[in-house]
């Protein structure tokens, strides 16, 4: 109850975090999201799904946009309204060749290709945009 | 993440503790591929203390499973938290892996 | 040991977080610092001192720079080298009249005036700079 | 932060749980000022479950102490964690407050 009241006082629920593109920092992004989503009283199940999805998307940035170079930067923007949660992941790495980002068929047993499924499980809208300098993956979860 | 290893006759038990993600899964992979190389007949991965697993952790387990199938070894998972269980079922892997309630069940099962 | 090796791989240890100027977000800044400092293997005592100091400095931003308006923004920059930890707190609020930021005499028993003491306990250098748009408090802890 | 209240004859025990900071200390202040208003003779603040306290939390306790001094009430703190103890000693308040090892000591002390 108290949390909810305070929530209304805080007019803008925007937050962001920027960390190096080293996998050791992925746990920081997860805890950032977990704390944030708990503060605004989101259900545990949704919190877990969003944590997994953003973690996968950031792992993909390290793998594909940065080709495992660990001294670059990943930025995660978060915003909340009673209608939706928006997460934007920004990197300054390579533009992808193919924008389809297909995960593998889940019934085809092989390692890999699961990340996109986690992303689609947590989010209702997924939009990828590349500009000259940055790639942005915008993900929206309806509430 | 930390991994504790325990060997019993034909069984190797790998108990993982912490979060399995892109940063930590290589450590799990190292131990699993070692077990495959050693052709250990039964490998149990105890996930009791694992609060989080990502697709790289799952990929690692799938890779080990395929490696063990080649010599007819058996890879068992046990003590999955609710969240980890949900992830396995979402990934349609709850039917692919032998999953046990706890370490005791996995050892005798 | 493992952590230390990874540390060397991650060439730049820079990270930042931006949150609304509502006190409910102070706990996010603390957890951000705690996680970060643990990742780079800083001693618990130093971690606790830095958490307290940054928390106090951010509370002061809410009180003095933003005069308790909760819909503004606080940004915390962090960087680490084996020599030092640097934390910069940035706000877009009022410029202070008096830059001395004196805490009260600790022997004078009254509520308030403790924050600056926590800040000086944790950090060796403290520099405040105001420009047209922003205030920046730069704090350096030697290691 | 949450606060549990327990009344015994002349004593009110306020057990705080969580982190006391600028966001949560107003809640602690509300309960302390109520006790001052009610002129409760002995107030014990149990800090066992308090992992963090900032200057606003300390200011709140100082304010209550000064309020209670006026009617010769007694404010006792107990079960401080190592970190919270260190903060009190750094703020030179370990001599100002009556600090007890645990709730039992505070109740009989
Ligand atoms: N940020 C990205 N940049 C470029 N390609 C990407 C990115 N994210 C995903 N992809 C592509 O989408 C595919 C599916 O991703 P995912 O489901 O996470 O599986 P995996 O990474 O295990 O292959 C990847 O193999 C890759 O080709
Ligand atoms: N960001 C700031 N902007 C303007 N004034 C500040 C700022 N931070 C601290 N001060 C000044 O420094 C004084 C001492 O700060 P502090 O020790 O935190 O005690 P308190 O906030 O309880 O008064 C404050 O009372 C205030 O006048």
XYZ file of C-alpha atoms and ligand atoms in Angstrom:
558
model
C 0.000 0.000 0.000
C 2.705 2.429 1.075
C 4.705 1.535 -1.999
C 1.713 2.237 -4.235
C 1.142 5.665 -2.756
C 4.764 6.613 -3.186
C 4.570 5.375 -6.701
C 2.072 8.042 -7.600
C 4.321 10.722 -6.158
C 7.167 9.666 -8.382
C 5.788 10.980 -11.615
C 8.359 9.558 -13.978
C 9.453 5.995 -13.600
C 12.468 6.062 -15.832
C 15.775 4.573 -14.954
C 18.815 3.356 -16.811
C 22.040 1.503 -16.259
C 25.218 1.370 -18.328
C 27.853 -1.318 -17.846
C 30.871 -2.719 -19.704
C 30.144 -5.432 -22.257
C 31.749 -8.106 -20.099
C 29.526 -11.057 -19.107
C 30.410 -10.499 -15.446
C 28.210 -7.398 -15.553
C 25.091 -9.249 -16.694
C 24.259 -10.010 -13.071
C 24.182 -6.249 -12.423
C 21.626 -5.716 -15.135
C 19.489 -8.487 -13.673
C 19.600 -7.063 -10.170
C 18.867 -3.578 -11.499
C 15.703 -4.870 -13.166
C 14.694 -7.020 -10.242
C 14.964 -4.180 -7.728
C 13.216 -1.734 -10.044
C 10.330 -4.060 -10.849
C 9.890 -4.913 -7.181
C 9.773 -1.228 -6.253
C 6.876 -0.721 -8.623
C 5.071 -3.833 -7.397
C 5.248 -5.976 -10.518
C 4.339 -9.669 -10.043
C 7.222 -12.065 -9.452
C 6.473 -14.129 -12.550
C 6.664 -11.116 -14.824
C 9.826 -9.947 -13.057
C 11.491 -13.291 -13.698
C 10.475 -13.337 -17.354
C 11.729 -9.806 -17.932
C 15.021 -10.520 -16.169
C 15.599 -13.581 -18.342
C 14.656 -11.785 -21.544
C 16.851 -8.744 -20.966
C 19.719 -10.961 -19.877
C 19.440 -12.916 -23.145
C 19.247 -9.759 -25.220
C 22.348 -8.362 -23.509
C 24.213 -11.649 -23.984
C 23.368 -11.376 -27.678
C 24.805 -7.859 -27.763
C 28.072 -9.209 -26.363
C 28.077 -12.119 -28.808
C 26.835 -10.571 -32.033
C 27.168 -6.786 -31.861
C 30.478 -6.777 -30.001
C 31.810 -10.197 -31.098
C 32.959 -10.898 -27.554
C 34.906 -7.703 -27.078
C 34.463 -6.920 -23.435
C 35.549 -3.294 -23.263
C 32.520 -1.818 -24.959
C 29.334 -0.562 -23.361
C 25.768 -1.802 -22.930
C 23.034 0.555 -21.844
C 19.623 -0.529 -20.597
C 16.790 2.008 -20.384
C 13.693 1.232 -18.402
C 10.378 2.993 -18.162
C 7.121 2.134 -16.523
C 3.558 3.309 -16.808
C 0.486 1.473 -15.499
C -0.115 0.455 -19.117
C 3.287 -0.979 -19.986
C 6.907 -1.621 -19.220
C 9.421 -0.545 -21.835
C 13.018 -1.744 -21.920
C 15.488 -0.464 -24.507
C 18.902 -2.032 -24.928
C 21.461 0.105 -26.686
C 24.864 -0.863 -28.009
C 27.509 0.773 -30.170
C 28.544 -2.384 -31.985
C 28.099 -3.929 -35.386
C 24.853 -3.639 -37.240
C 23.306 -7.086 -37.726
C 23.138 -8.454 -41.314
C 19.830 -10.140 -40.837
C 17.196 -8.519 -38.687
C 14.971 -11.545 -38.302
C 16.777 -12.897 -35.187
C 15.260 -16.341 -35.509
C 15.565 -18.651 -32.524
C 15.756 -22.353 -33.306
C 12.754 -24.652 -33.385
C 12.372 -25.760 -29.762
C 11.798 -29.364 -30.786
C 15.124 -29.500 -32.599
C 17.461 -30.540 -29.800
C 20.689 -28.587 -30.037
C 22.550 -26.143 -27.898
C 21.691 -22.496 -28.636
C 18.838 -20.626 -30.244
C 16.820 -20.263 -27.054
C 17.443 -16.600 -26.258
C 14.920 -15.145 -28.701
C 12.249 -17.430 -27.277
C 12.827 -15.955 -23.815
C 12.606 -12.471 -25.265
C 9.334 -13.203 -27.029
C 7.919 -14.853 -23.898
C 8.429 -11.726 -21.788
C 7.616 -8.972 -24.263
C 4.646 -8.201 -26.497
C 6.400 -5.823 -28.895
C 9.990 -6.140 -30.066
C 11.479 -3.551 -32.407
C 15.080 -3.378 -33.557
C 16.533 -0.158 -34.928
C 20.041 0.568 -36.138
C 21.354 4.046 -36.725
C 24.865 5.088 -37.748
C 26.209 4.847 -34.241
C 23.929 2.641 -32.229
C 21.703 -0.393 -32.264
C 18.550 -0.232 -30.205
C 16.333 -3.111 -29.243
C 13.043 -1.798 -27.869
C 10.880 -4.268 -26.003
C 7.413 -3.526 -24.633
C 5.488 -5.567 -22.117
C 1.790 -4.739 -21.785
C 0.398 -4.749 -18.252
C 28.651 -19.618 -9.319
C 30.559 -22.429 -7.653
C 30.624 -26.136 -8.413
C 31.194 -28.935 -5.929
C 32.189 -32.331 -7.305
C 31.535 -35.647 -5.642
C 32.368 -39.069 -7.058
C 30.573 -42.263 -6.044
C 31.211 -45.576 -7.861
C 29.619 -44.974 -11.289
C 28.176 -41.620 -10.422
C 29.552 -38.098 -10.532
C 27.549 -35.443 -8.737
C 28.058 -31.821 -9.780
C 26.387 -29.435 -7.346
C 26.122 -25.948 -8.769
C 25.591 -22.921 -6.543
C 24.618 -19.434 -7.649
C 23.546 -18.043 -10.994
C 24.289 -19.785 -14.271
C 24.642 -17.217 -17.022
C 26.938 -16.341 -19.927
C 29.640 -15.440 -17.405
C 29.481 -18.565 -15.273
C 28.257 -21.322 -17.603
C 31.761 -21.958 -19.058
C 32.702 -23.236 -15.598
C 29.802 -25.698 -15.602
C 30.645 -26.659 -19.184
C 34.248 -27.445 -18.239
C 33.131 -29.911 -15.564
C 30.496 -31.499 -17.773
C 32.823 -31.981 -20.745
C 35.394 -33.498 -18.391
C 32.782 -36.036 -17.250
C 31.929 -36.798 -20.885
C 35.618 -37.230 -21.704
C 35.997 -39.567 -18.709
C 32.884 -41.439 -19.928
C 31.304 -41.280 -16.455
C 28.225 -43.569 -16.642
C 25.910 -41.382 -14.549
C 26.258 -37.632 -14.058
C 23.885 -35.867 -11.698
C 23.687 -32.082 -11.833
C 22.242 -30.856 -8.549
C 20.578 -27.501 -9.165
C 19.286 -26.989 -5.624
C 21.321 -23.840 -5.050
C 20.835 -22.457 -8.542
C 18.571 -19.418 -8.460
C 18.954 -18.464 -12.111
C 19.786 -20.187 -15.377
C 19.969 -18.609 -18.825
C 20.053 -20.080 -22.326
C 23.825 -20.570 -22.181
C 23.404 -22.734 -19.077
C 20.727 -24.749 -20.810
C 22.822 -25.043 -23.965
C 25.637 -26.399 -21.821
C 23.378 -29.087 -20.382
C 22.067 -29.997 -23.839
C 25.615 -30.270 -25.149
C 26.571 -32.590 -22.280
C 23.448 -34.685 -22.775
C 24.296 -35.201 -26.449
C 27.893 -36.044 -25.541
C 26.782 -38.627 -22.991
C 24.228 -40.195 -25.338
C 27.144 -41.266 -27.542
C 28.474 -43.637 -24.893
C 25.000 -44.390 -23.452
C 25.747 -42.450 -20.263
C 22.923 -40.922 -18.302
C 22.634 -37.238 -17.361
C 20.264 -36.501 -14.503
C 19.131 -33.180 -13.104
C 17.727 -32.753 -9.629
C 16.295 -30.258 -7.134
C 15.159 -27.649 -9.650
C 13.631 -24.502 -8.143
C 10.177 -23.506 -9.384
C 11.678 -20.926 -11.742
C 14.291 -23.285 -13.167
C 11.599 -25.940 -13.626
C 9.465 -23.426 -15.510
C 12.389 -22.551 -17.776
C 12.962 -26.216 -18.636
C 9.322 -26.759 -19.428
C 9.191 -23.559 -21.502
C 12.235 -24.739 -23.456
C 10.478 -28.095 -23.947
C 13.375 -29.801 -22.206
C 11.462 -31.209 -19.243
C 10.757 -34.319 -21.355
C 14.268 -34.525 -22.763
C 16.151 -34.558 -19.464
C 15.734 -37.007 -16.629
C 14.606 -34.655 -13.870
C 14.383 -35.750 -10.229
C 12.865 -34.179 -7.162
C 16.030 -34.362 -5.094
C 19.511 -35.809 -4.996
C 18.376 -38.996 -3.254
C 15.789 -39.747 -5.944
C 18.342 -39.022 -8.646
C 20.880 -41.380 -7.070
C 18.546 -44.348 -6.737
C 16.274 -43.510 -9.721
C 40.812 -15.850 -8.173
C 38.489 -16.375 -11.116
C 36.971 -12.961 -10.520
C 40.396 -11.343 -10.559
C 41.326 -12.902 -13.870
C 38.090 -11.771 -15.441
C 38.712 -8.352 -14.059
C 41.772 -7.988 -16.206
C 39.793 -8.947 -19.278
C 37.303 -6.184 -18.680
C 39.492 -3.282 -19.601
C 37.229 -0.444 -18.590
C 35.425 -0.601 -15.302
C 32.956 2.156 -15.845
C 29.319 1.921 -15.036
C 26.493 4.324 -14.339
C 22.923 4.385 -13.148
C 20.224 7.009 -13.516
C 17.080 7.028 -11.390
C 14.242 9.425 -10.508
C 14.901 11.780 -7.602
C 12.435 9.948 -5.373
C 13.830 8.538 -2.101
C 12.390 5.115 -2.971
C 15.139 4.820 -5.580
C 18.010 5.328 -3.133
C 18.001 1.613 -2.387
C 18.667 0.987 -6.092
C 21.747 3.162 -6.020
C 22.995 1.302 -2.961
C 22.504 -2.106 -4.522
C 24.127 -0.929 -7.759
C 27.243 0.107 -5.825
C 27.256 -2.969 -3.651
C 27.076 -5.371 -6.595
C 29.657 -3.426 -8.564
C 32.146 -3.197 -5.715
C 31.715 -6.890 -4.946
C 32.362 -7.795 -8.588
C 35.705 -6.024 -8.434
C 36.592 -7.572 -5.095
C 36.613 -4.478 -2.898
C 36.687 -5.140 0.879
C 33.330 -5.180 2.679
C 34.238 -2.282 4.975
C 35.045 -0.006 2.071
C 31.899 -1.140 0.248
C 29.767 -0.218 3.257
C 31.418 3.180 3.640
C 30.992 4.017 -0.038
C 27.358 2.896 -0.031
C 26.624 5.124 2.955
C 28.468 8.104 1.506
C 26.827 7.962 -1.907
C 23.432 7.435 -0.315
C 23.940 10.576 1.788
C 25.104 12.586 -1.182
C 22.071 11.509 -3.214
C 19.730 12.310 -0.316
C 21.292 15.781 -0.272
C 20.589 16.153 -3.986
C 16.918 15.401 -3.336
C 16.806 17.793 -0.374
C 18.907 20.723 -1.545
C 19.278 20.634 -5.317
C 15.732 19.434 -6.027
C 14.016 20.736 -2.883
C 12.109 17.476 -2.558
C 10.763 17.382 -6.084
C 10.660 13.740 -6.918
C 10.278 13.819 -10.683
C 13.804 14.915 -11.494
C 16.822 12.730 -12.178
C 19.941 11.625 -10.313
C 22.837 10.060 -12.161
C 25.665 8.166 -10.516
C 28.845 7.431 -12.482
C 31.319 4.901 -11.232
C 34.798 4.031 -12.344
C 37.473 1.817 -10.962
C 41.192 1.404 -11.433
C 43.560 -0.466 -9.096
C 44.595 2.977 -7.831
C 41.222 4.471 -7.028
C 37.460 4.397 -7.113
C 35.726 7.446 -8.539
C 32.042 8.206 -8.032
C 30.389 11.222 -9.634
C 26.875 12.270 -8.712
C 25.141 14.503 -11.205
C 21.928 16.447 -10.846
C 20.091 19.078 -12.873
C 18.824 21.044 -9.893
C 19.588 24.312 -8.149
C 23.111 25.499 -7.740
C 24.036 25.674 -4.055
C 24.576 29.167 -2.532
C 27.361 28.044 -0.279
C 29.804 25.444 -1.467
C 31.318 24.628 1.908
C 28.740 21.902 2.772
C 29.610 21.893 6.444
C 28.314 19.004 8.535
C 27.572 19.798 12.162
C 30.043 19.295 15.008
C 29.523 15.658 15.991
C 29.560 16.526 19.685
C 26.669 18.938 19.282
C 23.685 16.618 19.721
C 21.000 17.483 17.210
C 19.265 15.755 14.366
C 20.924 16.358 10.980
C 24.333 17.389 9.778
C 25.754 13.867 9.642
C 25.717 13.246 5.901
C 28.885 15.171 5.074
C 30.767 13.224 7.740
C 29.850 9.948 6.033
C 30.996 11.364 2.720
C 34.354 12.456 4.139
C 34.794 9.120 5.880
C 34.524 7.167 2.629
C 36.303 9.450 0.182
C 39.716 11.082 0.072
C 38.925 13.787 -2.479
C 35.624 15.596 -2.803
C 35.122 18.194 -5.517
C 31.910 20.008 -6.313
C 31.376 21.660 -9.692
C 28.365 23.503 -11.020
C 27.874 24.370 -14.661
C 24.873 26.024 -16.295
C 22.871 22.858 -16.466
C 24.279 20.431 -13.944
C 25.853 20.029 -10.552
C 28.538 17.394 -10.200
C 29.953 16.011 -7.000
C 33.109 14.052 -7.733
C 34.381 11.787 -4.977
C 37.600 9.795 -5.119
C 38.601 6.952 -2.849
C 42.266 5.927 -2.995
C 42.941 2.193 -2.849
C 11.239 -1.297 6.026
C 8.539 -2.618 8.334
C 7.888 -1.882 11.989
C 6.335 -4.234 14.519
C 4.963 -2.705 17.726
C 4.632 -4.482 21.047
C 3.416 -2.949 24.314
C 4.350 -4.299 27.748
C 3.404 -2.413 30.927
C 5.690 0.664 30.783
C 7.574 -0.442 27.734
C 6.963 -0.063 24.014
C 9.090 -2.182 21.713
C 9.495 -1.037 18.121
C 11.112 -3.729 15.987
C 12.326 -2.379 12.681
C 13.014 -4.636 9.722
C 14.845 -3.703 6.544
C 16.755 -0.618 5.528
C 16.292 2.734 7.251
C 16.954 5.526 4.777
C 15.439 8.811 3.606
C 12.557 6.855 2.090
C 11.706 4.709 5.094
C 12.787 6.746 8.135
C 9.553 8.829 8.145
C 7.743 5.603 9.056
C 10.069 5.039 12.031
C 9.731 8.714 12.982
C 5.927 8.453 13.011
C 6.044 5.607 15.530
C 8.686 7.271 17.699
C 6.897 10.622 17.835
C 3.684 8.801 18.747
C 5.502 7.164 21.664
C 6.837 10.561 22.741
C 3.353 12.061 22.500
C 1.981 9.180 24.604
C 4.845 9.767 27.071
C 5.735 6.074 27.071
C 8.300 5.659 29.897
C 10.562 3.185 28.113
C 10.871 2.780 24.351
C 13.073 0.030 22.956
C 14.038 0.142 19.301
C 15.060 -3.343 18.235
C 17.431 -3.036 15.286
C 18.112 -6.746 14.885
C 16.662 -6.912 11.384
C 18.052 -3.564 10.258
C 20.805 -4.039 7.712
C 21.306 -0.382 6.867
C 20.753 2.976 8.531
C 21.525 6.392 7.099
C 21.799 9.846 8.663
C 18.045 10.416 8.422
C 17.452 7.275 10.495
C 19.963 8.443 13.052
C 18.476 11.952 13.073
C 15.100 10.357 13.773
C 16.487 8.503 16.786
C 18.216 11.655 18.084
C 14.984 13.615 17.723
C 13.080 10.968 19.688
C 15.773 10.850 22.361
C 15.546 14.606 22.860
C 11.739 14.392 22.977
C 11.839 11.657 25.605
C 14.430 13.469 27.724
C 11.823 16.172 28.320
C 9.596 13.807 30.283
C 12.522 11.726 31.580
C 11.584 8.772 29.438
C 14.212 6.301 28.379
C 15.052 5.341 24.792
C 16.959 2.096 24.408
C 18.436 0.537 21.293
C 19.238 -3.140 20.989
C 20.637 -5.849 18.721
C 22.709 -3.583 16.471
C 24.518 -5.316 13.627
C 28.259 -4.745 13.342
C 27.762 -2.141 10.643
C 25.044 -0.260 12.509
C 27.206 -0.320 15.647
C 30.090 1.131 13.664
C 27.883 3.920 12.351
C 26.763 4.845 15.865
C 30.311 4.941 17.112
C 31.453 6.966 14.092
C 28.639 9.461 14.758
C 29.768 9.580 18.395
C 26.340 8.410 19.453
C 27.364 5.141 21.085
C 27.823 7.042 24.338
C 24.650 9.097 23.929
C 22.212 6.211 23.469
C 21.620 3.324 25.837
C 22.664 0.418 23.644
C 21.976 -3.206 24.616
C 23.194 -6.497 23.217
C 19.718 -7.918 22.728
C 16.058 -7.368 23.477
C 16.212 -9.306 26.728
C 19.055 -7.167 28.076
C 17.243 -4.014 26.995
C 14.047 -5.103 28.738
C 15.645 -5.884 32.096
C 18.542 -3.381 31.838
N 22.019 -8.259 -31.094
C 22.097 -9.106 -32.153
N 22.840 -8.747 -33.237
C 22.929 -9.580 -34.284
N 22.314 -10.775 -34.370
C 21.572 -11.182 -33.347
C 21.417 -10.373 -32.176
N 20.611 -11.038 -31.328
C 20.281 -12.187 -31.928
N 20.855 -12.301 -33.152
C 20.688 -13.427 -34.111
O 19.527 -14.169 -33.753
C 19.852 -15.564 -33.568
C 18.995 -16.180 -32.469
O 19.382 -15.665 -31.201
P 19.171 -16.536 -29.887
O 17.780 -17.076 -29.906
O 19.532 -15.693 -28.714
O 20.142 -17.783 -30.034
P 21.725 -17.989 -30.017
O 22.373 -16.697 -29.606
O 21.941 -19.070 -29.014
O 22.067 -18.378 -31.407
C 21.330 -15.570 -33.251
O 21.934 -16.801 -33.584
C 21.847 -14.403 -34.085
O 22.086 -14.795 -35.401
N 23.829 18.899 -2.911
C 23.793 19.961 -2.057
N 23.359 21.163 -2.496
C 23.322 22.220 -1.649
N 23.686 22.170 -0.362
C 24.119 20.999 0.138
C 24.214 19.844 -0.684
N 24.693 18.859 0.087
C 24.905 19.368 1.309
N 24.565 20.668 1.363
C 24.678 21.584 2.528
O 25.594 20.989 3.459
C 24.976 20.867 4.760
C 25.477 19.630 5.471
O 24.981 18.456 4.831
P 24.761 17.132 5.672
O 25.990 16.869 6.465
O 24.344 16.048 4.721
O 23.608 17.443 6.727
P 22.039 17.717 6.606
O 21.579 17.460 5.220
O 21.433 16.777 7.596
O 21.893 19.172 7.005
C 23.491 20.853 4.465
O 22.722 21.282 5.580
C 23.366 21.784 3.260
O 23.293 23.114 3.670
